[in-house]
Amino acid sequence: MRILGIDPGLAIVGFGFVDKIGSKLHPIQYGCITTEAETDQGVRLKQIYETALQLIDKYQPDAVAIEKLFFNKNVTTALSVGQARGVLVLAAVQRGLPVAEYTPLQVKQAVVGYGKAEKRQVQEMVRMFLNLVSVPKPDDVADALAVAICHAHSSTFLDRMKGNGNGVHKP
């Protein structure tokens, strides 16, 4: 199963493609989509949407996992992240992909085993799970890979609950 993990944002969207083969996780590609602050917000959203479609078409994931929007003190930031998240979900759904959503707490719990883990602990576990030489940068990329790992662990758990031993979760 190939999973696309996404950490949504308007300036930076972290993404990571991870293959789950049996109980092993293999990084395929990861990076970020960036947009310029001076550019009109509608144009930025279009750039995110079109780049997401290109990545999905190129790497052919079986599922998309995206971080849920958490409460942010800055309402303007929360709204723009929510809009970016919306175009990312739209891109996945248009390609017929199931979309799973995880809170930051769920991601930390799945990756570190502790829902209040610090960012650096999550990043180090991402590096270890994926056998990477260093923690991916910027932080948004490591966060996206953590979301993909969370989905891989969640789908394994769901498969065990359903008695499905092939490692593929069908919603």
Short mmCIF file of N, CA, C and O in Angstrom, two decimals, residues 37-120:
data_model
loop_
_atom_site.label_atom_id
_atom_site.label_comp_id
_atom_site.label_asym_id
_atom_site.label_seq_id
_atom_site.Cartn_x
_atom_site.Cartn_y
_atom_site.Cartn_z
N ALA A 37 4.17 34.44 -0.55
CA ALA A 37 3.25 35.24 0.26
C ALA A 37 2.66 36.42 -0.52
O ALA A 37 1.53 36.82 -0.28
N GLU A 38 3.41 36.97 -1.46
CA GLU A 38 2.95 38.15 -2.21
C GLU A 38 1.91 37.80 -3.26
O GLU A 38 1.26 38.67 -3.81
N THR A 39 1.77 36.51 -3.56
CA THR A 39 0.84 36.06 -4.60
C THR A 39 -0.58 36.03 -4.05
O THR A 39 -0.80 35.73 -2.87
N ASP A 40 -1.56 36.34 -4.93
CA ASP A 40 -2.96 36.30 -4.55
C ASP A 40 -3.31 34.93 -3.97
O ASP A 40 -2.88 33.89 -4.48
N GLN A 41 -4.13 34.92 -2.92
CA GLN A 41 -4.44 33.66 -2.24
C GLN A 41 -5.12 32.66 -3.16
O GLN A 41 -4.83 31.47 -3.10
N GLY A 42 -6.00 33.10 -4.03
CA GLY A 42 -6.65 32.19 -4.97
C GLY A 42 -5.66 31.51 -5.89
O GLY A 42 -5.76 30.31 -6.17
N VAL A 43 -4.67 32.26 -6.33
CA VAL A 43 -3.61 31.71 -7.19
C VAL A 43 -2.78 30.70 -6.41
O VAL A 43 -2.42 29.64 -6.93
N ARG A 44 -2.49 31.01 -5.15
CA ARG A 44 -1.73 30.09 -4.31
C ARG A 44 -2.47 28.77 -4.12
O ARG A 44 -1.87 27.69 -4.20
N LEU A 45 -3.79 28.85 -3.87
CA LEU A 45 -4.59 27.64 -3.71
C LEU A 45 -4.60 26.81 -5.00
O LEU A 45 -4.50 25.59 -4.96
N LYS A 46 -4.67 27.49 -6.13
CA LYS A 46 -4.63 26.80 -7.42
C LYS A 46 -3.28 26.10 -7.62
O LYS A 46 -3.22 24.96 -8.10
N GLN A 47 -2.20 26.76 -7.23
CA GLN A 47 -0.87 26.16 -7.34
C GLN A 47 -0.77 24.90 -6.48
O GLN A 47 -0.24 23.87 -6.92
N ILE A 48 -1.30 24.97 -5.27
CA ILE A 48 -1.28 23.80 -4.37
C ILE A 48 -2.09 22.67 -4.98
O ILE A 48 -1.64 21.52 -5.03
N TYR A 49 -3.29 22.99 -5.44
CA TYR A 49 -4.18 21.99 -6.03
C TYR A 49 -3.53 21.31 -7.24
O TYR A 49 -3.49 20.07 -7.33
N GLU A 50 -3.02 22.09 -8.16
CA GLU A 50 -2.43 21.53 -9.39
C GLU A 50 -1.18 20.71 -9.09
O GLU A 50 -0.97 19.65 -9.69
N THR A 51 -0.36 21.17 -8.16
CA THR A 51 0.85 20.41 -7.80
C THR A 51 0.47 19.11 -7.11
O THR A 51 1.07 18.06 -7.36
N ALA A 52 -0.55 19.15 -6.26
CA ALA A 52 -1.02 17.93 -5.58
C ALA A 52 -1.49 16.91 -6.62
O ALA A 52 -1.17 15.72 -6.52
N LEU A 53 -2.25 17.36 -7.61
CA LEU A 53 -2.70 16.45 -8.67
C LEU A 53 -1.52 15.83 -9.42
O LEU A 53 -1.51 14.63 -9.71
N GLN A 54 -0.52 16.64 -9.73
CA GLN A 54 0.67 16.14 -10.43
C GLN A 54 1.38 15.08 -9.60
O GLN A 54 1.80 14.04 -10.12
N LEU A 55 1.53 15.33 -8.30
CA LEU A 55 2.19 14.37 -7.41
C LEU A 55 1.39 13.07 -7.32
O LEU A 55 1.96 11.97 -7.38
N ILE A 56 0.08 13.19 -7.17
CA ILE A 56 -0.78 12.00 -7.10
C ILE A 56 -0.68 11.20 -8.39
O ILE A 56 -0.54 9.97 -8.36
N ASP A 57 -0.72 11.89 -9.52
CA ASP A 57 -0.63 11.19 -10.81
C ASP A 57 0.73 10.51 -11.00
O ASP A 57 0.81 9.41 -11.54
N LYS A 58 1.78 11.15 -10.52
CA LYS A 58 3.13 10.59 -10.70
C LYS A 58 3.39 9.39 -9.77
O LYS A 58 3.94 8.38 -10.19
N TYR A 59 2.99 9.50 -8.50
CA TYR A 59 3.35 8.48 -7.50
C TYR A 59 2.23 7.49 -7.17
O TYR A 59 2.48 6.52 -6.46
N GLN A 60 1.03 7.72 -7.68
CA GLN A 60 -0.07 6.76 -7.60
C GLN A 60 -0.30 6.16 -6.20
O GLN A 60 -0.23 4.94 -6.03
N PRO A 61 -0.62 7.00 -5.21
CA PRO A 61 -0.90 6.43 -3.88
C PRO A 61 -2.22 5.66 -3.87
O PRO A 61 -3.08 5.87 -4.72
N ASP A 62 -2.35 4.78 -2.89
CA ASP A 62 -3.58 4.03 -2.67
C ASP A 62 -4.50 4.75 -1.69
O ASP A 62 -5.70 4.49 -1.65
N ALA A 63 -3.92 5.61 -0.87
CA ALA A 63 -4.68 6.34 0.14
C ALA A 63 -3.96 7.65 0.47
O ALA A 63 -2.75 7.76 0.28
N VAL A 64 -4.73 8.60 0.97
CA VAL A 64 -4.18 9.88 1.39
C VAL A 64 -4.52 10.07 2.87
O VAL A 64 -5.65 9.83 3.29
N ALA A 65 -3.52 10.49 3.63
CA ALA A 65 -3.72 10.80 5.05
C ALA A 65 -3.32 12.26 5.25
O ALA A 65 -2.25 12.69 4.81
N ILE A 66 -4.20 13.02 5.86
CA ILE A 66 -3.96 14.45 6.02
C ILE A 66 -4.20 14.86 7.46
O ILE A 66 -5.08 14.30 8.14
N GLU A 67 -3.41 15.81 7.91
CA GLU A 67 -3.58 16.27 9.29
C GLU A 67 -4.82 17.14 9.39
O GLU A 67 -5.05 18.00 8.55
N LYS A 68 -5.61 16.88 10.43
CA LYS A 68 -6.79 17.70 10.70
C LYS A 68 -6.34 19.06 11.18
O LYS A 68 -5.32 19.19 11.85
N LEU A 69 -7.15 20.04 10.87
CA LEU A 69 -6.88 21.39 11.33
C LEU A 69 -7.15 21.46 12.83
O LEU A 69 -8.20 21.02 13.29
N PHE A 70 -6.20 21.96 13.57
CA PHE A 70 -6.41 22.13 15.00
C PHE A 70 -6.64 23.60 15.26
O PHE A 70 -6.35 24.45 14.43
N PHE A 71 -7.18 23.90 16.43
CA PHE A 71 -7.48 25.29 16.77
C PHE A 71 -6.21 26.13 16.74
O PHE A 71 -5.18 25.74 17.26
N ASN A 72 -6.31 27.26 16.10
CA ASN A 72 -5.18 28.17 16.00
C ASN A 72 -5.64 29.52 16.53
O ASN A 72 -6.74 29.97 16.20
N LYS A 73 -4.81 30.17 17.31
CA LYS A 73 -5.17 31.48 17.87
C LYS A 73 -5.32 32.52 16.78
O LYS A 73 -6.11 33.44 16.91
N ASN A 74 -4.58 32.36 15.69
CA ASN A 74 -4.67 33.31 14.58
C ASN A 74 -5.75 32.81 13.61
O ASN A 74 -5.53 31.86 12.86
N VAL A 75 -6.90 33.45 13.63
CA VAL A 75 -8.04 33.01 12.81
C VAL A 75 -7.71 33.09 11.32
O VAL A 75 -8.08 32.20 10.55
N THR A 76 -7.00 34.12 10.90
CA THR A 76 -6.65 34.27 9.49
C THR A 76 -5.79 33.10 9.03
O THR A 76 -6.02 32.53 7.96
N THR A 77 -4.83 32.71 9.84
CA THR A 77 -3.98 31.56 9.51
C THR A 77 -4.81 30.28 9.45
O THR A 77 -4.67 29.48 8.52
N ALA A 78 -5.68 30.10 10.42
CA ALA A 78 -6.52 28.89 10.45
C ALA A 78 -7.40 28.81 9.22
O ALA A 78 -7.56 27.74 8.62
N LEU A 79 -7.97 29.93 8.79
CA LEU A 79 -8.82 29.93 7.60
C LEU A 79 -8.02 29.59 6.34
O LEU A 79 -8.47 28.79 5.51
N SER A 80 -6.85 30.18 6.19
CA SER A 80 -6.06 29.91 4.98
C SER A 80 -5.55 28.47 4.96
O SER A 80 -5.54 27.83 3.90
N VAL A 81 -5.17 27.94 6.11
CA VAL A 81 -4.75 26.53 6.17
C VAL A 81 -5.94 25.64 5.85
O VAL A 81 -5.81 24.65 5.12
N GLY A 82 -7.11 25.99 6.35
CA GLY A 82 -8.32 25.23 6.06
C GLY A 82 -8.65 25.23 4.58
O GLY A 82 -9.07 24.20 4.02
N GLN A 83 -8.45 26.35 3.92
CA GLN A 83 -8.69 26.42 2.48
C GLN A 83 -7.68 25.56 1.72
O GLN A 83 -8.06 24.84 0.79
N ALA A 84 -6.43 25.62 2.11
CA ALA A 84 -5.40 24.78 1.47
C ALA A 84 -5.72 23.31 1.68
O ALA A 84 -5.63 22.49 0.75
N ARG A 85 -6.14 22.98 2.88
CA ARG A 85 -6.52 21.61 3.20
C ARG A 85 -7.67 21.15 2.31
O ARG A 85 -7.71 20.03 1.83
N GLY A 86 -8.61 22.05 2.08
CA GLY A 86 -9.77 21.73 1.24
C GLY A 86 -9.38 21.40 -0.19
O GLY A 86 -9.88 20.42 -0.76
N VAL A 87 -8.46 22.17 -0.77
CA VAL A 87 -8.07 21.87 -2.16
C VAL A 87 -7.25 20.59 -2.23
O VAL A 87 -7.30 19.87 -3.23
N LEU A 88 -6.53 20.28 -1.16
CA LEU A 88 -5.76 19.02 -1.12
C LEU A 88 -6.69 17.81 -1.03
O LEU A 88 -6.49 16.81 -1.72
N VAL A 89 -7.72 17.92 -0.19
CA VAL A 89 -8.72 16.83 -0.10
C VAL A 89 -9.44 16.70 -1.43
O VAL A 89 -9.66 15.58 -1.92
N LEU A 90 -9.80 17.82 -2.05
CA LEU A 90 -10.47 17.79 -3.35
C LEU A 90 -9.62 17.06 -4.39
O LEU A 90 -10.13 16.21 -5.14
N ALA A 91 -8.32 17.36 -4.44
CA ALA A 91 -7.43 16.69 -5.40
C ALA A 91 -7.44 15.19 -5.19
O ALA A 91 -7.53 14.41 -6.15
N ALA A 92 -7.37 14.75 -3.94
CA ALA A 92 -7.38 13.31 -3.64
C ALA A 92 -8.70 12.67 -4.06
O ALA A 92 -8.72 11.62 -4.71
N VAL A 93 -9.80 13.29 -3.69
CA VAL A 93 -11.12 12.74 -3.98
C VAL A 93 -11.36 12.71 -5.50
O VAL A 93 -11.93 11.75 -6.02
N GLN A 94 -10.89 13.73 -6.20
CA GLN A 94 -11.05 13.73 -7.66
C GLN A 94 -10.30 12.59 -8.32
O GLN A 94 -10.69 12.14 -9.38
N ARG A 95 -9.26 12.12 -7.67
CA ARG A 95 -8.51 10.98 -8.21
C ARG A 95 -9.02 9.65 -7.65
O ARG A 95 -8.42 8.61 -7.85
N GLY A 96 -10.12 9.71 -6.92
CA GLY A 96 -10.77 8.49 -6.41
C GLY A 96 -10.08 7.87 -5.22
O GLY A 96 -10.25 6.68 -4.96
N LEU A 97 -9.31 8.66 -4.48
CA LEU A 97 -8.56 8.12 -3.34
C LEU A 97 -9.29 8.31 -2.03
O LEU A 97 -9.89 9.36 -1.79
N PRO A 98 -9.23 7.30 -1.16
CA PRO A 98 -9.78 7.48 0.18
C PRO A 98 -8.90 8.44 0.97
O PRO A 98 -7.68 8.43 0.83
N VAL A 99 -9.55 9.28 1.77
CA VAL A 99 -8.83 10.27 2.57
C VAL A 99 -9.09 9.99 4.05
O VAL A 99 -10.24 9.92 4.47
N ALA A 100 -8.01 9.83 4.81
CA ALA A 100 -8.10 9.66 6.25
C ALA A 100 -7.57 10.93 6.91
O ALA A 100 -6.61 11.52 6.43
N GLU A 101 -8.21 11.33 7.99
CA GLU A 101 -7.82 12.54 8.69
C GLU A 101 -7.39 12.19 10.10
O GLU A 101 -8.04 11.39 10.78
N TYR A 102 -6.29 12.81 10.53
CA TYR A 102 -5.74 12.54 11.86
C TYR A 102 -5.42 13.85 12.57
O TYR A 102 -4.86 14.76 11.96
N THR A 103 -5.72 13.90 13.85
CA THR A 103 -5.36 15.06 14.65
C THR A 103 -3.87 14.99 14.97
O THR A 103 -3.27 13.90 14.95
N PRO A 104 -3.26 16.12 15.32
CA PRO A 104 -1.85 16.08 15.74
C PRO A 104 -1.64 15.11 16.91
O PRO A 104 -0.63 14.42 16.96
N LEU A 105 -2.61 15.05 17.83
CA LEU A 105 -2.52 14.13 18.97
C LEU A 105 -2.47 12.67 18.50
O LEU A 105 -1.66 11.88 18.98
N GLN A 106 -3.32 12.32 17.53
CA GLN A 106 -3.33 10.95 17.00
C GLN A 106 -2.01 10.62 16.30
O GLN A 106 -1.51 9.50 16.43
N VAL A 107 -1.47 11.58 15.57
CA VAL A 107 -0.20 11.35 14.87
C VAL A 107 0.92 11.11 15.88
O VAL A 107 1.68 10.15 15.75
N LYS A 108 1.00 11.95 16.89
CA LYS A 108 2.03 11.79 17.92
C LYS A 108 1.89 10.45 18.63
O LYS A 108 2.88 9.76 18.88
N GLN A 109 0.66 10.08 18.95
CA GLN A 109 0.40 8.81 19.63
C GLN A 109 0.86 7.64 18.77
O GLN A 109 1.50 6.71 19.26
N ALA A 110 0.56 7.68 17.47
CA ALA A 110 0.91 6.58 16.57
C ALA A 110 2.42 6.49 16.31
O ALA A 110 2.96 5.40 16.19
N VAL A 111 3.08 7.63 16.25
CA VAL A 111 4.50 7.65 15.88
C VAL A 111 5.41 7.51 17.09
O VAL A 111 6.40 6.79 17.05
N VAL A 112 5.06 8.18 18.18
CA VAL A 112 5.93 8.19 19.37
C VAL A 112 5.37 7.31 20.48
O VAL A 112 6.11 6.81 21.31
N GLY A 113 4.05 7.15 20.51
CA GLY A 113 3.42 6.39 21.58
C GLY A 113 2.95 7.28 22.71
O GLY A 113 2.48 6.81 23.73
N TYR A 114 3.07 8.60 22.51
CA TYR A 114 2.69 9.56 23.53
C TYR A 114 2.09 10.77 22.83
O TYR A 114 2.77 11.42 22.01
N GLY A 115 0.84 11.09 23.12
CA GLY A 115 0.12 12.15 22.43
C GLY A 115 0.63 13.55 22.66
O GLY A 115 0.29 14.46 21.91
N LYS A 116 1.44 13.74 23.70
CA LYS A 116 1.97 15.09 23.97
C LYS A 116 3.47 15.16 23.70
O LYS A 116 4.18 15.98 24.27
N ALA A 117 3.93 14.29 22.81
CA ALA A 117 5.36 14.26 22.47
C ALA A 117 5.78 15.59 21.85
O ALA A 117 4.99 16.29 21.23
N GLU A 118 7.06 15.91 22.02
CA GLU A 118 7.60 17.13 21.43
C GLU A 118 7.89 16.90 19.95
O GLU A 118 8.11 15.77 19.52
N LYS A 119 7.91 18.01 19.21
CA LYS A 119 8.13 17.95 17.76
C LYS A 119 9.42 17.19 17.42
O LYS A 119 9.44 16.37 16.52
N ARG A 120 10.49 17.45 18.14
CA ARG A 120 11.76 16.79 17.83
C ARG A 120 11.70 15.28 18.07
O ARG A 120 12.36 14.51 17.39
#
